[in-house]
Short mmCIF file of N, CA and C in Angstrom, two decimals:
data_model
loop_
_atom_site.label_atom_id
_atom_site.label_comp_id
_atom_site.label_asym_id
_atom_site.label_seq_id
_atom_site.Cartn_x
_atom_site.Cartn_y
_atom_site.Cartn_z
N MET A 9 17.28 68.51 113.35
CA MET A 9 18.30 68.99 112.45
C MET A 9 17.83 70.31 111.85
N ILE A 10 18.76 71.23 111.72
CA ILE A 10 18.49 72.52 111.09
C ILE A 10 19.28 72.58 109.79
N LYS A 11 18.62 72.98 108.73
CA LYS A 11 19.29 73.18 107.43
C LYS A 11 19.26 74.67 107.11
N ILE A 12 20.43 75.22 106.77
CA ILE A 12 20.57 76.64 106.50
C ILE A 12 21.16 76.83 105.12
N ARG A 13 20.63 77.81 104.37
CA ARG A 13 21.18 78.18 103.06
C ARG A 13 21.70 79.61 103.19
N ILE A 14 23.02 79.76 103.01
CA ILE A 14 23.67 81.05 103.21
C ILE A 14 24.14 81.57 101.85
N PRO A 15 23.71 82.78 101.45
CA PRO A 15 24.16 83.33 100.17
C PRO A 15 25.67 83.55 100.18
N ALA A 16 26.31 83.22 99.07
CA ALA A 16 27.74 83.45 98.94
C ALA A 16 27.99 84.94 98.75
N THR A 17 29.19 85.38 99.07
CA THR A 17 29.55 86.78 98.89
C THR A 17 30.86 86.88 98.13
N SER A 18 30.96 87.93 97.36
CA SER A 18 32.21 88.22 96.66
C SER A 18 32.77 89.55 97.14
N ALA A 19 32.32 90.02 98.27
CA ALA A 19 32.68 91.35 98.77
C ALA A 19 34.18 91.51 99.03
N ASN A 20 34.86 90.44 99.36
CA ASN A 20 36.29 90.55 99.68
C ASN A 20 37.19 90.44 98.45
N LEU A 21 36.63 90.29 97.27
CA LEU A 21 37.44 90.13 96.07
C LEU A 21 37.82 91.44 95.40
N GLY A 22 37.14 92.52 95.72
CA GLY A 22 37.50 93.82 95.16
C GLY A 22 36.38 94.42 94.33
N ALA A 23 36.67 95.58 93.78
CA ALA A 23 35.68 96.34 93.01
C ALA A 23 35.21 95.56 91.79
N GLY A 24 33.93 95.65 91.51
CA GLY A 24 33.36 95.01 90.32
C GLY A 24 32.84 93.61 90.59
N PHE A 25 33.36 92.95 91.58
CA PHE A 25 32.93 91.58 91.86
C PHE A 25 31.56 91.54 92.53
N ASP A 26 31.18 92.64 93.20
CA ASP A 26 29.85 92.68 93.83
C ASP A 26 28.74 92.54 92.81
N ALA A 27 28.91 93.18 91.65
CA ALA A 27 27.89 93.09 90.60
C ALA A 27 27.77 91.65 90.11
N LEU A 28 28.89 90.96 89.97
CA LEU A 28 28.86 89.56 89.56
C LEU A 28 28.21 88.70 90.64
N GLY A 29 28.51 89.01 91.91
CA GLY A 29 27.92 88.26 93.01
C GLY A 29 26.41 88.37 93.05
N LEU A 30 25.87 89.52 92.66
CA LEU A 30 24.42 89.69 92.61
C LEU A 30 23.79 88.87 91.50
N ALA A 31 24.53 88.65 90.44
CA ALA A 31 23.98 87.95 89.28
C ALA A 31 24.01 86.44 89.42
N LEU A 32 24.84 85.93 90.31
CA LEU A 32 24.99 84.49 90.47
C LEU A 32 24.22 83.99 91.69
N THR A 33 23.89 82.73 91.67
CA THR A 33 23.16 82.15 92.80
C THR A 33 23.99 81.04 93.44
N PHE A 34 25.04 81.44 94.12
CA PHE A 34 25.88 80.50 94.86
C PHE A 34 25.49 80.56 96.33
N TYR A 35 25.41 79.39 96.94
CA TYR A 35 25.04 79.31 98.34
C TYR A 35 25.93 78.32 99.06
N ASN A 36 26.07 78.53 100.35
CA ASN A 36 26.71 77.57 101.23
C ASN A 36 25.59 76.89 102.01
N TYR A 37 25.48 75.58 101.88
CA TYR A 37 24.44 74.83 102.57
C TYR A 37 25.04 74.19 103.82
N VAL A 38 24.37 74.36 104.94
CA VAL A 38 24.85 73.86 106.23
C VAL A 38 23.75 73.07 106.90
N GLU A 39 24.10 71.88 107.40
CA GLU A 39 23.19 71.07 108.21
C GLU A 39 23.79 70.97 109.60
N ILE A 40 23.00 71.34 110.61
CA ILE A 40 23.48 71.37 111.99
C ILE A 40 22.54 70.55 112.88
N GLU A 41 23.17 69.78 113.74
CA GLU A 41 22.40 68.98 114.70
C GLU A 41 23.16 68.93 116.02
N GLU A 42 22.47 69.18 117.11
CA GLU A 42 23.09 69.12 118.42
C GLU A 42 23.54 67.69 118.71
N SER A 43 24.71 67.54 119.34
CA SER A 43 25.28 66.22 119.58
C SER A 43 26.10 66.26 120.88
N ASP A 44 26.55 65.10 121.32
CA ASP A 44 27.42 65.03 122.50
C ASP A 44 28.89 65.21 122.13
N THR A 45 29.20 65.10 120.83
CA THR A 45 30.57 65.24 120.36
C THR A 45 30.62 66.25 119.21
N ILE A 46 31.82 66.63 118.83
CA ILE A 46 32.00 67.52 117.68
C ILE A 46 32.30 66.66 116.46
N ASP A 47 31.42 66.74 115.46
CA ASP A 47 31.57 65.97 114.23
C ASP A 47 31.33 66.94 113.06
N ILE A 48 32.42 67.44 112.47
CA ILE A 48 32.33 68.45 111.41
C ILE A 48 32.88 67.85 110.13
N ALA A 49 32.11 67.98 109.04
CA ALA A 49 32.52 67.44 107.75
C ALA A 49 32.20 68.41 106.63
N SER A 50 33.00 68.36 105.59
CA SER A 50 32.77 69.16 104.39
C SER A 50 32.20 68.23 103.32
N THR A 51 31.08 68.62 102.73
CA THR A 51 30.44 67.75 101.73
C THR A 51 31.06 67.90 100.36
N ASP A 52 31.88 68.96 100.14
CA ASP A 52 32.48 69.15 98.82
C ASP A 52 33.98 68.89 98.79
N GLY A 53 34.50 68.29 99.85
CA GLY A 53 35.90 67.89 99.87
C GLY A 53 36.88 68.98 100.24
N LEU A 54 36.40 70.18 100.57
CA LEU A 54 37.31 71.24 100.98
C LEU A 54 37.87 70.94 102.36
N ASP A 55 39.08 71.40 102.59
CA ASP A 55 39.74 71.20 103.88
C ASP A 55 39.25 72.27 104.84
N VAL A 56 38.42 71.90 105.80
CA VAL A 56 37.88 72.84 106.79
C VAL A 56 38.27 72.37 108.18
N PRO A 57 38.39 73.30 109.13
CA PRO A 57 38.69 72.88 110.51
C PRO A 57 37.58 71.96 111.02
N THR A 58 37.97 70.86 111.63
CA THR A 58 36.99 69.88 112.12
C THR A 58 36.95 69.85 113.65
N ASP A 59 37.40 70.95 114.25
CA ASP A 59 37.40 71.03 115.71
C ASP A 59 36.74 72.34 116.14
N GLU A 60 37.02 72.78 117.34
CA GLU A 60 36.40 73.98 117.89
C GLU A 60 36.85 75.27 117.21
N LYS A 61 37.78 75.20 116.26
CA LYS A 61 38.24 76.38 115.52
C LYS A 61 37.38 76.67 114.29
N ASN A 62 36.43 75.79 113.98
CA ASN A 62 35.54 75.98 112.84
C ASN A 62 34.63 77.18 113.10
N LEU A 63 34.56 78.11 112.13
CA LEU A 63 33.80 79.34 112.33
C LEU A 63 32.31 79.10 112.52
N ILE A 64 31.76 78.11 111.85
CA ILE A 64 30.33 77.81 112.03
C ILE A 64 30.10 77.26 113.44
N TYR A 65 31.00 76.42 113.91
CA TYR A 65 30.90 75.90 115.28
C TYR A 65 30.98 77.04 116.29
N ILE A 66 31.93 77.96 116.09
CA ILE A 66 32.09 79.10 116.99
C ILE A 66 30.81 79.94 117.02
N SER A 67 30.21 80.17 115.84
CA SER A 67 28.97 80.95 115.76
C SER A 67 27.83 80.25 116.49
N ALA A 68 27.71 78.94 116.30
CA ALA A 68 26.65 78.18 116.98
C ALA A 68 26.85 78.22 118.49
N LYS A 69 28.10 78.08 118.93
CA LYS A 69 28.38 78.11 120.36
C LYS A 69 28.04 79.47 120.95
N ASP A 70 28.36 80.55 120.23
CA ASP A 70 28.02 81.89 120.69
C ASP A 70 26.50 82.09 120.75
N LEU A 71 25.79 81.57 119.76
CA LEU A 71 24.33 81.67 119.77
C LEU A 71 23.73 80.93 120.97
N PHE A 72 24.24 79.74 121.25
CA PHE A 72 23.77 78.99 122.42
C PHE A 72 24.03 79.79 123.69
N ALA A 73 25.21 80.43 123.79
CA ALA A 73 25.54 81.22 124.97
C ALA A 73 24.57 82.39 125.14
N VAL A 74 24.22 83.07 124.04
CA VAL A 74 23.27 84.17 124.09
C VAL A 74 21.91 83.69 124.59
N CYS A 75 21.55 82.46 124.21
CA CYS A 75 20.27 81.88 124.63
C CYS A 75 20.34 81.26 126.03
N GLY A 76 21.52 81.32 126.66
CA GLY A 76 21.67 80.78 128.01
C GLY A 76 21.81 79.27 128.06
N LYS A 77 22.25 78.67 126.96
CA LYS A 77 22.42 77.21 126.91
C LYS A 77 23.89 76.88 126.66
N GLU A 78 24.26 75.68 127.07
CA GLU A 78 25.61 75.18 126.81
C GLU A 78 25.59 74.24 125.61
N LEU A 79 26.52 74.44 124.69
CA LEU A 79 26.64 73.56 123.52
C LEU A 79 27.70 72.52 123.82
N LYS A 80 27.27 71.26 124.03
CA LYS A 80 28.21 70.18 124.33
C LYS A 80 28.95 69.73 123.09
N GLY A 81 28.25 69.64 121.98
CA GLY A 81 28.85 69.20 120.73
C GLY A 81 27.92 69.53 119.58
N LEU A 82 28.40 69.24 118.38
CA LEU A 82 27.65 69.62 117.20
C LEU A 82 27.98 68.67 116.05
N LYS A 83 26.96 68.20 115.37
CA LYS A 83 27.14 67.46 114.14
C LYS A 83 26.89 68.45 113.02
N LEU A 84 27.90 68.70 112.19
CA LEU A 84 27.84 69.78 111.21
C LEU A 84 28.32 69.29 109.85
N LYS A 85 27.52 69.53 108.82
CA LYS A 85 27.91 69.27 107.44
C LYS A 85 27.79 70.57 106.68
N ALA A 86 28.86 70.95 105.99
CA ALA A 86 28.84 72.21 105.24
C ALA A 86 29.40 71.98 103.85
#
């Protein structure tokens, strides 16, 4: 299992929010494990895509492709 901590960004909110984003410590925590099926869940109750349209799944699949491997499935908690 891989655990990733991704810093949150406020870059898309407009001017002035970047300074606030630097002052806060918000993170997106992701746990990823290779699997035979796609199992995607949100730990905070947010409605996220639970299929191949999930952006984290797409990123992982692209990374596997760059490494010359096929991603059959993924167990993902975000």
